[in-house]
Amino acid sequence: MQTPGAFERLIRGLLRAKRDGRPIVNVDVVINKQNVPFIDKIVELCINMGVKEFDLLHVIPQAEAYRNRDEMFYDVREHLPRLQKVFRLNRLPGFYIWTNRFPVSYLEGMEDLIQDPHKMLDEVNGRRYHVRNYLDTGTPLECREPDRCKHCFIEPFCTTMERVVTTQNQEALELWWVGADPAVDPKTEPLPFGATWLGLHRATVGELPTTRAIYAEVDEAAPLPQRAADAPPLRLVAKTAAQLQAWLGDGALPAGVSVELRLTRETAAWMLEHTERLVLHLEELTLVQPTHETMSAAVAEDVRDPASFFAALGLRVRVAGLPACAAPGTLLVEPLRRLDRATFDAETGRLDWRELARHHVSREYRGKSVRCADCRLTARCEGLHINMIRDQGLKLCRPLVDGEWAEEAEAQLSLAQPRPRRRIEDGMTPQPPAPSLPGFAPPETPEEDPLRRHNGLKRSAFLRSGRAAAEVG
Ligand code: SF4
């Protein structure tokens, strides 16, 4: 408490509000190194005054909190039992506990307290001038500093942004998704940032161009037409059992066709009943765990406990989008590196920060359990999508410590990723701005943050020191 007498005044006000009976009284506590040893006592004191609603905020590395970081930041693991005791109040009738910016990995067993990931959109909105400035000029966010980023709630978004810009700059994109956009001519649409696949959504396979590599979602579930032996590749996304039934017959797939099989409860049931058909097409198949922007979609579609499904399937099939512990006995591959045309501003051809934040939430936002520290794959594993965690829990993370699959999965991932992927909190090198989409001008000077004009925010010591440039991204 920085203002003398403030605590007494606050308690008097709280008691008056409770006595009056009309206001809903909620106590916010910013949990930090000073108060975390007493957090249960603080909550108990408030309960004795009649408070039943608490918002428990994780301290964030900004302003005074960061300047006094040695007195503010603490190791959550050391205080986890006490924190969990407080969080569990949420189970009691009449009590409401909210967490705010609390790290996902510590909420195992209390996943209902994980904030809706759309909160990230608000956080990015608060930094929109800085994000725009980074995307258009390459000037890193003022706060970028590994020591700080490792405590920061929006680090996962910043890492996604950094990886997207790196993909653009390195021309390493694989899939350029335009969907059903009527403004796009699928025969001539240029493929930006090194992409090789054009992604389309059409009602039927017959509507797809046959002159270039196409990745397609189609609505129909009809037998596939034959194709010329030298036809460019066509990757079809199978989302329903009817499509699997129609496409994966007893004969070979048409020339150049491969199938990306979305793992859902419906397709999983079909696969378990038709393993002999999958065996015939293993070379052309990749199973992909979808990510969902909302938890309700995960609840409706996701297979319960994918590890049990793969154990029952017993096939050495290629799998993308799941950690090794959730896909035992499979060939682990990366999903296609994808960007959607809708993620770019139609007028400037630059990444739109709102859509980039949505891309992060719906596709890239992942988390792990605190127990993953024991897993031999942890450095090369990004865990589960946030809405799968909110739906099925961190219990799906099963650390691979020893055994045949642990060894094999480690060998597979080490081959695919000789060096673990770096994150902002590891000190990834800031990227120069990526080019605009083909046919668009380079970026204009972005608008300055009005707050910066007024209070003159300073660059982080890490960036001023030049250490960032020396780090290898
Ligand atoms: S690090 Fe965690 S999520 Fe990843 S494979 Fe190991 S236990 Fe599973």
Tab-separated table of C-alpha atoms and ligand atoms in Angstrom:
chain	number	residue	atom	x	y	z
A	1	MET	CA	0.000	0.000	0.000
A	2	GLN	CA	1.693	3.211	-1.106
A	3	THR	CA	-0.644	5.824	0.442
A	4	PRO	CA	-0.520	6.133	4.251
A	5	GLY	CA	-3.931	5.405	5.801
A	6	ALA	CA	-5.335	3.960	2.571
A	7	PHE	CA	-5.846	0.458	4.023
A	8	GLU	CA	-7.954	1.752	6.949
A	9	ARG	CA	-10.056	3.921	4.619
A	10	LEU	CA	-10.536	0.995	2.229
A	11	ILE	CA	-11.710	-1.298	5.041
A	12	ARG	CA	-14.111	1.378	6.362
A	13	GLY	CA	-15.582	1.790	2.878
A	14	LEU	CA	-15.904	-1.968	2.420
A	15	LEU	CA	-17.732	-2.376	5.743
A	16	ARG	CA	-20.076	0.502	4.914
A	17	ALA	CA	-20.876	-1.013	1.522
A	18	LYS	CA	-21.593	-4.401	3.122
A	19	ARG	CA	-23.760	-2.803	5.806
A	20	ASP	CA	-25.733	-0.918	3.163
A	21	GLY	CA	-26.350	-4.229	1.381
A	22	ARG	CA	-26.997	-2.817	-2.085
A	23	PRO	CA	-23.560	-2.882	-3.785
A	24	ILE	CA	-21.942	-6.166	-4.805
A	25	VAL	CA	-18.581	-6.093	-3.049
A	26	ASN	CA	-15.711	-7.730	-4.912
A	27	VAL	CA	-12.137	-7.639	-3.650
A	28	ASP	CA	-9.300	-7.509	-6.180
A	29	VAL	CA	-5.906	-8.728	-4.985
A	30	VAL	CA	-2.765	-8.307	-7.079
A	31	ILE	CA	-0.844	-11.349	-5.914
A	32	ASN	CA	2.869	-10.630	-5.513
A	33	LYS	CA	5.910	-11.668	-3.505
A	34	GLN	CA	4.873	-9.456	-0.572
A	35	ASN	CA	1.377	-10.827	-0.078
A	36	VAL	CA	1.484	-14.348	-1.521
A	37	PRO	CA	2.623	-15.956	1.789
A	38	PHE	CA	-0.537	-14.493	3.387
A	39	ILE	CA	-2.986	-14.754	0.500
A	40	ASP	CA	-5.194	-17.255	2.326
A	41	LYS	CA	-5.243	-14.981	5.421
A	42	ILE	CA	-6.130	-11.929	3.301
A	43	VAL	CA	-9.030	-13.791	1.718
A	44	GLU	CA	-10.115	-15.109	5.138
A	45	LEU	CA	-10.164	-11.544	6.527
A	46	CYS	CA	-12.388	-10.433	3.658
A	47	ILE	CA	-14.702	-13.434	4.083
A	48	ASN	CA	-15.098	-12.483	7.739
A	49	MET	CA	-16.275	-9.084	6.542
A	50	GLY	CA	-18.865	-10.743	4.301
A	51	VAL	CA	-17.024	-10.703	0.944
A	52	LYS	CA	-17.672	-13.673	-1.316
A	53	GLU	CA	-16.291	-12.498	-4.645
A	54	PHE	CA	-12.588	-12.141	-5.425
A	55	ASP	CA	-10.576	-11.219	-8.499
A	56	LEU	CA	-7.065	-12.588	-8.075
A	57	LEU	CA	-4.694	-10.794	-10.416
A	58	HIS	CA	-1.246	-12.044	-11.315
A	59	VAL	CA	1.358	-9.303	-10.981
A	60	ILE	CA	2.484	-8.109	-14.410
A	61	PRO	CA	5.920	-6.766	-15.328
A	62	GLN	CA	4.979	-3.139	-15.974
A	63	ALA	CA	5.905	0.211	-14.437
A	64	GLU	CA	6.582	0.160	-10.654
A	65	ALA	CA	6.003	-3.589	-10.436
A	66	TYR	CA	8.843	-4.211	-12.860
A	67	ARG	CA	11.116	-1.542	-11.405
A	68	ASN	CA	10.714	-3.272	-8.019
A	69	ARG	CA	10.731	-6.742	-9.543
A	70	ASP	CA	12.908	-8.349	-6.873
A	71	GLU	CA	10.236	-7.480	-4.299
A	72	MET	CA	7.257	-8.221	-6.544
A	73	PHE	CA	7.829	-11.400	-8.589
A	74	TYR	CA	7.748	-14.805	-6.972
A	75	ASP	CA	8.022	-18.460	-7.938
A	76	VAL	CA	4.415	-19.631	-8.292
A	77	ARG	CA	5.444	-23.257	-7.668
A	78	GLU	CA	6.647	-22.446	-4.143
A	79	HIS	CA	3.223	-21.088	-3.198
A	80	LEU	CA	1.006	-23.333	-5.287
A	81	PRO	CA	-0.682	-25.252	-2.409
A	82	ARG	CA	-1.722	-21.980	-0.729
A	83	LEU	CA	-2.916	-20.455	-3.993
A	84	GLN	CA	-4.876	-23.601	-4.867
A	85	LYS	CA	-6.532	-23.531	-1.437
A	86	VAL	CA	-7.842	-20.032	-2.272
A	87	PHE	CA	-8.820	-20.957	-5.854
A	88	ARG	CA	-10.818	-23.915	-4.554
A	89	LEU	CA	-13.208	-21.518	-2.782
A	90	ASN	CA	-14.791	-21.319	-6.226
A	91	ARG	CA	-16.223	-24.789	-5.560
A	92	LEU	CA	-18.243	-23.526	-2.571
A	93	PRO	CA	-21.815	-22.326	-3.148
A	94	GLY	CA	-22.113	-18.546	-3.160
A	95	PHE	CA	-18.376	-17.883	-3.713
A	96	TYR	CA	-17.006	-16.410	-6.936
A	97	ILE	CA	-13.294	-16.529	-7.720
A	98	TRP	CA	-11.885	-15.002	-10.898
A	99	THR	CA	-8.273	-15.164	-11.959
A	100	ASN	CA	-6.709	-12.511	-14.097
A	101	ARG	CA	-3.579	-13.124	-16.186
A	102	PHE	CA	-2.713	-16.138	-14.045
A	103	PRO	CA	-0.358	-18.544	-15.902
A	104	VAL	CA	-2.324	-21.448	-17.407
A	105	SER	CA	0.210	-24.107	-16.413
A	106	TYR	CA	-0.589	-23.656	-12.686
A	107	LEU	CA	-4.358	-24.081	-13.015
A	108	GLU	CA	-4.432	-27.871	-13.403
A	109	GLY	CA	-7.620	-29.253	-11.892
A	110	MET	CA	-9.110	-25.736	-11.908
A	111	GLU	CA	-9.228	-25.135	-15.642
A	112	ASP	CA	-12.591	-23.386	-15.260
A	113	LEU	CA	-10.543	-20.502	-13.786
A	114	ILE	CA	-8.529	-20.081	-17.004
A	115	GLN	CA	-9.591	-16.825	-18.580
A	116	ASP	CA	-11.353	-16.854	-21.919
A	117	PRO	CA	-8.440	-16.549	-24.372
A	118	HIS	CA	-10.230	-13.644	-26.057
A	119	LYS	CA	-8.951	-11.608	-23.115
A	120	MET	CA	-5.745	-11.636	-25.165
A	121	LEU	CA	-7.494	-9.480	-27.777
A	122	ASP	CA	-8.067	-6.788	-25.114
A	123	GLU	CA	-4.454	-7.021	-23.999
A	124	VAL	CA	-3.216	-6.597	-27.575
A	125	ASN	CA	-5.678	-3.748	-28.119
A	126	GLY	CA	-4.023	-1.941	-25.199
A	127	ARG	CA	-0.695	-2.194	-27.032
A	128	ARG	CA	-2.002	-1.690	-30.564
A	129	TYR	CA	0.215	1.313	-31.402
A	130	HIS	CA	3.312	-0.617	-30.350
A	131	VAL	CA	2.241	-3.731	-32.268
A	132	ARG	CA	1.541	-1.645	-35.402
A	133	ASN	CA	4.880	0.090	-35.009
A	134	TYR	CA	6.690	-3.246	-34.738
A	135	LEU	CA	4.909	-4.708	-37.760
A	136	ASP	CA	5.590	-1.653	-39.942
A	137	THR	CA	8.991	-0.407	-38.765
A	138	GLY	CA	10.531	-3.353	-36.898
A	139	THR	CA	10.772	-1.264	-33.699
A	140	PRO	CA	10.334	-3.787	-30.859
A	141	LEU	CA	7.727	-3.245	-28.168
A	142	GLU	CA	9.042	-0.942	-25.435
A	143	CYS	CA	8.810	-3.666	-22.816
A	144	ARG	CA	10.562	-6.423	-24.783
A	145	GLU	CA	13.166	-7.930	-22.465
A	146	PRO	CA	13.530	-11.677	-21.708
A	147	ASP	CA	13.492	-11.155	-17.920
A	148	ARG	CA	10.266	-9.258	-18.229
A	149	CYS	CA	8.642	-11.314	-20.988
A	150	LYS	CA	8.871	-14.511	-18.944
A	151	HIS	CA	6.444	-12.972	-16.419
A	152	CYS	CA	4.146	-11.457	-19.042
A	153	PHE	CA	0.656	-12.654	-19.909
A	154	ILE	CA	0.903	-11.567	-23.556
A	155	GLU	CA	4.264	-13.279	-24.222
A	156	PRO	CA	2.460	-16.075	-26.156
A	157	PHE	CA	0.965	-13.482	-28.533
A	158	CYS	CA	4.312	-11.718	-28.980
A	159	THR	CA	5.949	-15.062	-29.774
A	160	THR	CA	3.266	-15.834	-32.362
A	161	MET	CA	3.714	-12.388	-33.926
A	162	GLU	CA	7.480	-12.858	-34.055
A	163	ARG	CA	7.145	-16.277	-35.675
A	164	VAL	CA	4.650	-14.988	-38.257
A	165	VAL	CA	6.949	-12.119	-39.262
A	166	THR	CA	9.913	-14.529	-39.371
A	167	THR	CA	7.919	-16.842	-41.667
A	168	GLN	CA	7.125	-13.889	-43.937
A	169	ASN	CA	10.735	-12.664	-44.020
A	170	GLN	CA	12.164	-16.134	-44.596
A	171	GLU	CA	9.611	-16.928	-47.322
A	172	ALA	CA	8.774	-20.037	-45.321
A	173	LEU	CA	4.972	-19.981	-45.581
A	174	GLU	CA	3.370	-23.195	-46.860
A	175	LEU	CA	-0.363	-22.504	-47.135
A	176	TRP	CA	-2.028	-19.291	-48.314
A	177	TRP	CA	-5.698	-19.644	-47.339
A	178	VAL	CA	-8.242	-17.542	-49.267
A	179	GLY	CA	-11.276	-19.755	-48.560
A	180	ALA	CA	-14.358	-18.812	-50.553
A	181	ASP	CA	-13.405	-15.129	-51.021
A	182	PRO	CA	-15.286	-14.087	-54.190
A	183	ALA	CA	-12.711	-11.339	-54.865
A	184	VAL	CA	-9.993	-13.931	-55.474
A	185	ASP	CA	-9.389	-15.562	-58.835
A	186	PRO	CA	-8.014	-18.974	-57.819
A	187	LYS	CA	-6.233	-19.385	-61.149
A	188	THR	CA	-4.141	-16.234	-60.800
A	189	GLU	CA	-3.980	-15.429	-57.056
A	190	PRO	CA	-0.266	-14.873	-56.278
A	191	LEU	CA	1.185	-16.970	-53.447
A	192	PRO	CA	2.993	-14.672	-50.969
A	193	PHE	CA	5.862	-15.346	-48.544
A	194	GLY	CA	7.038	-18.544	-50.251
A	195	ALA	CA	3.692	-20.402	-49.968
A	196	THR	CA	3.249	-23.413	-52.239
A	197	TRP	CA	-0.403	-24.295	-51.540
A	198	LEU	CA	-3.435	-22.129	-52.340
A	199	GLY	CA	-6.207	-22.862	-49.828
A	200	LEU	CA	-9.804	-22.806	-51.099
A	201	HIS	CA	-13.274	-23.642	-49.819
A	202	ARG	CA	-15.713	-24.860	-52.459
A	203	ALA	CA	-18.930	-26.863	-52.579
A	204	THR	CA	-17.527	-29.579	-54.859
A	205	VAL	CA	-14.168	-30.989	-55.966
A	206	GLY	CA	-15.169	-30.245	-59.584
A	207	GLU	CA	-14.988	-26.477	-58.872
A	208	LEU	CA	-11.286	-26.602	-57.927
A	209	PRO	CA	-8.620	-25.483	-60.421
A	210	THR	CA	-6.469	-28.305	-61.780
A	211	THR	CA	-3.514	-26.154	-62.875
A	212	ARG	CA	-1.805	-25.482	-59.518
A	213	ALA	CA	-1.260	-27.046	-56.076
A	214	ILE	CA	-4.518	-26.756	-54.142
A	215	TYR	CA	-5.400	-27.373	-50.489
A	216	ALA	CA	-9.175	-27.529	-50.239
A	217	GLU	CA	-12.113	-27.896	-47.927
A	218	VAL	CA	-15.167	-29.043	-49.879
A	219	ASP	CA	-18.738	-29.591	-48.717
A	220	GLU	CA	-19.590	-32.624	-50.821
A	221	ALA	CA	-18.864	-36.229	-49.918
A	222	ALA	CA	-18.771	-37.872	-53.346
A	223	PRO	CA	-16.280	-40.297	-54.939
A	224	LEU	CA	-13.257	-38.404	-56.282
A	225	PRO	CA	-12.882	-37.873	-60.045
A	226	GLN	CA	-9.849	-39.395	-61.768
A	227	ARG	CA	-7.000	-36.954	-62.567
A	228	ALA	CA	-4.189	-36.783	-65.127
A	229	ALA	CA	-1.035	-38.597	-64.004
A	230	ASP	CA	0.920	-35.304	-64.017
A	231	ALA	CA	-1.798	-33.208	-62.289
A	232	PRO	CA	-0.463	-30.786	-59.630
A	233	PRO	CA	-0.960	-31.890	-55.997
A	234	LEU	CA	-4.410	-31.654	-54.415
A	235	ARG	CA	-4.754	-31.940	-50.639
A	236	LEU	CA	-8.337	-32.448	-49.505
A	237	VAL	CA	-9.518	-31.845	-45.961
A	238	ALA	CA	-11.802	-34.624	-44.701
A	239	LYS	CA	-14.056	-33.276	-41.961
A	240	THR	CA	-16.847	-35.862	-41.919
A	241	ALA	CA	-17.270	-39.620	-41.827
A	242	ALA	CA	-19.207	-39.378	-45.122
A	243	GLN	CA	-16.179	-37.826	-46.844
A	244	LEU	CA	-13.884	-40.544	-45.491
A	245	GLN	CA	-16.345	-43.164	-46.660
A	246	ALA	CA	-16.443	-41.659	-50.169
A	247	TRP	CA	-12.742	-40.879	-50.561
A	248	LEU	CA	-10.877	-43.715	-48.831
A	249	GLY	CA	-12.108	-46.691	-50.842
A	250	ASP	CA	-10.408	-49.999	-51.601
A	251	GLY	CA	-8.506	-48.567	-54.586
A	252	ALA	CA	-5.742	-45.976	-54.770
A	253	LEU	CA	-6.540	-42.265	-54.468
A	254	PRO	CA	-6.529	-40.326	-57.794
A	255	ALA	CA	-3.100	-39.084	-58.952
A	256	GLY	CA	-1.610	-36.325	-56.782
A	257	VAL	CA	-4.347	-36.447	-54.117
A	258	SER	CA	-3.572	-36.563	-50.406
A	259	VAL	CA	-5.995	-36.248	-47.488
A	260	GLU	CA	-5.737	-34.147	-44.337
A	261	LEU	CA	-8.026	-35.880	-41.909
A	262	ARG	CA	-9.466	-33.606	-39.185
A	263	LEU	CA	-9.586	-35.521	-35.938
A	264	THR	CA	-13.085	-35.164	-34.463
A	265	ARG	CA	-15.320	-37.514	-32.522
A	266	GLU	CA	-17.147	-38.313	-35.768
A	267	THR	CA	-14.049	-39.051	-37.870
A	268	ALA	CA	-12.399	-40.915	-34.966
A	269	ALA	CA	-15.357	-43.303	-34.749
A	270	TRP	CA	-15.128	-43.947	-38.513
A	271	MET	CA	-11.386	-44.584	-38.284
A	272	LEU	CA	-11.758	-47.121	-35.498
A	273	GLU	CA	-14.312	-49.002	-37.590
A	274	HIS	CA	-12.301	-48.863	-40.837
A	275	THR	CA	-8.652	-49.314	-39.912
A	276	GLU	CA	-8.182	-51.614	-42.913
A	277	ARG	CA	-9.055	-48.706	-45.245
A	278	LEU	CA	-6.675	-46.361	-43.416
A	279	VAL	CA	-3.881	-48.924	-43.807
A	280	LEU	CA	-4.350	-48.815	-47.602
A	281	HIS	CA	-3.843	-45.022	-47.643
A	282	LEU	CA	-1.323	-44.332	-44.856
A	283	GLU	CA	1.156	-42.727	-47.285
A	284	GLU	CA	-1.367	-40.105	-48.376
A	285	LEU	CA	-2.918	-39.394	-44.959
A	286	THR	CA	-2.146	-36.890	-42.206
A	287	LEU	CA	-4.349	-36.680	-39.112
A	288	VAL	CA	-4.628	-33.129	-37.820
A	289	GLN	CA	-5.961	-32.108	-34.422
A	290	PRO	CA	-8.017	-28.978	-35.152
A	291	THR	CA	-7.798	-25.880	-32.953
A	292	HIS	CA	-10.937	-23.945	-32.052
A	293	GLU	CA	-11.519	-20.282	-31.399
A	294	THR	CA	-14.180	-21.117	-28.794
A	295	MET	CA	-14.338	-23.718	-26.062
A	296	SER	CA	-17.857	-24.709	-27.122
A	297	ALA	CA	-16.468	-25.919	-30.476
A	298	ALA	CA	-13.800	-27.966	-28.642
A	299	VAL	CA	-16.472	-29.469	-26.376
A	300	ALA	CA	-18.628	-30.381	-29.392
A	301	GLU	CA	-15.932	-31.823	-31.647
A	302	ASP	CA	-12.744	-32.912	-29.917
A	303	VAL	CA	-11.976	-36.564	-29.241
A	304	ARG	CA	-11.941	-37.283	-25.496
A	305	ASP	CA	-8.394	-38.182	-24.452
A	306	PRO	CA	-6.649	-38.485	-27.864
A	307	ALA	CA	-3.920	-40.722	-26.349
A	308	SER	CA	-6.516	-43.448	-25.700
A	309	PHE	CA	-7.809	-43.059	-29.262
A	310	PHE	CA	-4.325	-43.541	-30.773
A	311	ALA	CA	-3.645	-46.501	-28.491
A	312	ALA	CA	-6.882	-48.102	-29.743
A	313	LEU	CA	-6.162	-47.209	-33.392
A	314	GLY	CA	-2.689	-48.774	-33.234
A	315	LEU	CA	-1.550	-47.333	-36.591
A	316	ARG	CA	1.648	-45.562	-37.433
A	317	VAL	CA	-0.087	-42.629	-38.996
A	318	ARG	CA	1.254	-39.077	-39.464
A	319	VAL	CA	-0.189	-36.757	-36.775
A	320	ALA	CA	0.004	-32.960	-36.514
A	321	GLY	CA	-1.256	-30.549	-33.879
A	322	LEU	CA	-0.883	-32.762	-30.785
A	323	PRO	CA	1.955	-33.181	-28.295
A	324	ALA	CA	3.744	-36.534	-28.336
A	325	CYS	CA	2.125	-37.657	-25.076
A	326	ALA	CA	-1.300	-37.353	-26.710
A	327	ALA	CA	-0.385	-39.282	-29.872
A	328	PRO	CA	1.592	-42.374	-28.820
A	329	GLY	CA	2.999	-44.660	-31.524
A	330	THR	CA	2.510	-42.183	-34.389
A	331	LEU	CA	4.733	-40.162	-36.736
A	332	LEU	CA	4.804	-36.618	-35.336
A	333	VAL	CA	4.718	-33.881	-37.960
A	334	GLU	CA	4.126	-30.120	-37.927
A	335	PRO	CA	0.881	-28.647	-39.271
A	336	LEU	CA	1.298	-26.639	-42.500
A	337	ARG	CA	2.569	-23.100	-41.816
A	338	ARG	CA	-0.531	-21.169	-42.761
A	339	LEU	CA	-1.641	-17.564	-43.119
A	340	ASP	CA	-5.126	-16.436	-44.103
A	341	ARG	CA	-5.743	-13.615	-46.547
A	342	ALA	CA	-8.285	-12.298	-44.023
A	343	THR	CA	-5.414	-11.679	-41.556
A	344	PHE	CA	-4.230	-8.828	-43.802
A	345	ASP	CA	-5.732	-5.371	-44.190
A	346	ALA	CA	-7.433	-5.243	-47.609
A	347	GLU	CA	-6.381	-1.609	-48.142
A	348	THR	CA	-2.739	-1.732	-47.097
A	349	GLY	CA	-1.705	-5.364	-47.637
A	350	ARG	CA	-0.214	-5.353	-44.108
A	351	LEU	CA	-0.978	-7.702	-41.212
A	352	ASP	CA	-4.026	-6.425	-39.331
A	353	TRP	CA	-3.181	-6.489	-35.591
A	354	ARG	CA	-6.730	-7.508	-34.559
A	355	GLU	CA	-6.804	-10.402	-36.995
A	356	LEU	CA	-3.289	-11.400	-35.994
A	357	ALA	CA	-4.451	-11.561	-32.359
A	358	ARG	CA	-7.436	-13.674	-33.474
A	359	HIS	CA	-5.090	-15.951	-35.464
A	360	HIS	CA	-3.076	-16.376	-32.264
A	361	VAL	CA	-6.131	-17.250	-30.156
A	362	SER	CA	-7.730	-19.599	-32.647
A	363	ARG	CA	-4.613	-21.418	-33.912
A	364	GLU	CA	-1.429	-20.781	-31.936
A	365	TYR	CA	-2.288	-20.227	-28.261
A	366	ARG	CA	-1.044	-23.325	-26.420
A	367	GLY	CA	-0.179	-24.285	-22.892
A	368	LYS	CA	1.327	-27.051	-20.795
A	369	SER	CA	1.108	-28.356	-17.259
A	370	VAL	CA	3.637	-27.394	-14.624
A	371	ARG	CA	4.332	-31.174	-14.575
A	372	CYS	CA	5.712	-30.938	-18.125
A	373	ALA	CA	9.005	-29.787	-16.556
A	374	ASP	CA	9.638	-33.524	-15.963
A	375	CYS	CA	9.058	-34.472	-19.620
A	376	ARG	CA	12.118	-35.164	-21.755
A	377	LEU	CA	10.383	-33.478	-24.712
A	378	THR	CA	9.474	-30.266	-22.944
A	379	ALA	CA	11.986	-28.052	-24.817
A	380	ARG	CA	10.546	-29.121	-28.168
A	381	CYS	CA	6.886	-29.265	-27.204
A	382	GLU	CA	4.391	-26.400	-27.146
A	383	GLY	CA	1.628	-28.435	-25.479
A	384	LEU	CA	-2.097	-28.364	-26.168
A	385	HIS	CA	-4.322	-25.682	-27.646
A	386	ILE	CA	-5.817	-23.444	-24.974
A	387	ASN	CA	-9.430	-24.446	-25.671
A	388	MET	CA	-8.561	-28.145	-25.531
A	389	ILE	CA	-7.052	-27.454	-22.096
A	390	ARG	CA	-10.144	-25.518	-20.974
A	391	ASP	CA	-12.325	-28.363	-22.251
A	392	GLN	CA	-10.447	-31.505	-21.194
A	393	GLY	CA	-7.883	-30.230	-18.714
A	394	LEU	CA	-4.137	-30.260	-18.286
A	395	LYS	CA	-4.395	-33.874	-17.182
A	396	LEU	CA	-3.989	-34.717	-20.896
A	397	CYS	CA	-0.305	-33.755	-20.495
A	398	ARG	CA	1.459	-36.963	-19.465
A	399	PRO	CA	5.193	-36.353	-19.100
A	400	LEU	CA	7.308	-38.766	-21.122
A	401	VAL	CA	10.170	-39.691	-18.853
A	402	ASP	CA	11.264	-43.150	-19.945
A	403	GLY	CA	10.029	-46.061	-22.021
A	404	GLU	CA	9.983	-46.920	-25.693
A	405	TRP	CA	7.638	-44.146	-26.830
A	406	ALA	CA	9.520	-41.467	-24.833
A	407	GLU	CA	12.742	-42.464	-26.568
A	408	GLU	CA	11.227	-42.689	-30.003
A	409	ALA	CA	9.270	-39.443	-29.710
A	410	GLU	CA	12.413	-37.658	-28.531
A	411	ALA	CA	14.321	-39.005	-31.542
A	412	GLN	CA	11.542	-37.907	-33.925
A	413	LEU	CA	11.319	-34.377	-32.518
A	414	SER	CA	15.108	-33.936	-32.340
A	415	LEU	CA	15.353	-34.875	-36.007
A	416	ALA	CA	12.540	-32.512	-37.013
A	417	GLN	CA	13.777	-29.671	-34.771
A	418	PRO	CA	17.544	-29.998	-34.204
A	419	ARG	CA	17.316	-26.809	-32.097
A	420	PRO	CA	14.219	-26.161	-29.990
A	421	ARG	CA	12.059	-23.306	-31.293
A	422	ARG	CA	12.841	-20.113	-29.449
A	423	ARG	CA	10.363	-17.782	-27.818
A	424	ILE	CA	10.361	-14.082	-27.038
A	425	GLU	CA	11.150	-14.907	-23.413
A	426	ASP	CA	14.335	-16.690	-24.600
A	427	GLY	CA	15.514	-13.487	-26.273
A	428	MET	CA	14.525	-14.110	-29.905
A	429	THR	CA	16.029	-11.503	-32.192
A	430	PRO	CA	13.510	-8.839	-33.274
A	431	GLN	CA	12.682	-9.131	-36.967
A	432	PRO	CA	12.852	-6.354	-39.567
A	433	PRO	CA	9.402	-5.495	-40.953
A	434	ALA	CA	8.024	-8.030	-43.434
A	435	PRO	CA	7.118	-6.985	-46.982
A	436	SER	CA	3.524	-6.048	-47.808
A	437	LEU	CA	1.388	-8.445	-49.837
A	438	PRO	CA	2.251	-8.573	-53.572
A	439	GLY	CA	0.938	-5.485	-55.370
A	440	PHE	CA	0.828	-3.288	-52.211
A	441	ALA	CA	3.146	-0.411	-51.287
A	442	PRO	CA	5.642	-0.599	-48.386
A	443	PRO	CA	4.146	0.512	-45.054
A	444	GLU	CA	3.636	4.169	-44.208
A	445	THR	CA	4.936	5.653	-40.952
A	446	PRO	CA	2.519	4.354	-38.314
A	447	GLU	CA	0.565	6.634	-36.006
A	448	GLU	CA	2.378	7.383	-32.735
A	449	ASP	CA	0.922	6.192	-29.432
A	450	PRO	CA	-0.659	9.312	-27.879
A	451	LEU	CA	0.299	8.037	-24.394
A	452	ARG	CA	3.941	7.804	-25.385
A	453	ARG	CA	3.865	11.442	-26.490
A	454	HIS	CA	2.627	12.398	-23.034
A	455	ASN	CA	4.660	10.241	-20.680
A	456	GLY	CA	7.703	9.337	-22.811
A	457	LEU	CA	7.911	5.558	-22.272
A	458	LYS	CA	11.462	4.266	-22.297
A	459	ARG	CA	12.948	1.357	-24.281
A	460	SER	CA	13.828	-1.712	-22.237
A	461	ALA	CA	17.374	-2.049	-20.929
A	462	PHE	CA	17.704	-5.301	-22.912
A	463	LEU	CA	17.043	-3.575	-26.222
A	464	ARG	CA	19.139	-0.504	-25.335
A	465	SER	CA	22.084	-2.718	-24.412
A	466	GLY	CA	22.230	-4.230	-27.906
A	467	ARG	CA	22.104	-7.733	-26.427
A	468	ALA	CA	18.946	-8.441	-28.443
A	469	ALA	CA	20.803	-8.029	-31.726
A	470	ALA	CA	23.518	-10.400	-30.548
A	471	GLU	CA	21.069	-13.190	-29.666
A	472	VAL	CA	20.447	-15.804	-32.332
A	473	GLY	CA	16.746	-15.992	-33.274
B	1	SF4	S1	6.010	-31.484	-22.586
B	1	SF4	FE1	3.983	-31.863	-21.659
B	1	SF4	S2	2.548	-31.693	-23.325
B	1	SF4	FE2	4.576	-31.969	-24.229
B	1	SF4	S3	4.802	-34.167	-24.600
B	1	SF4	FE3	5.664	-33.715	-22.608
B	1	SF4	S4	3.973	-34.028	-21.147
B	1	SF4	FE4	3.096	-33.851	-23.178
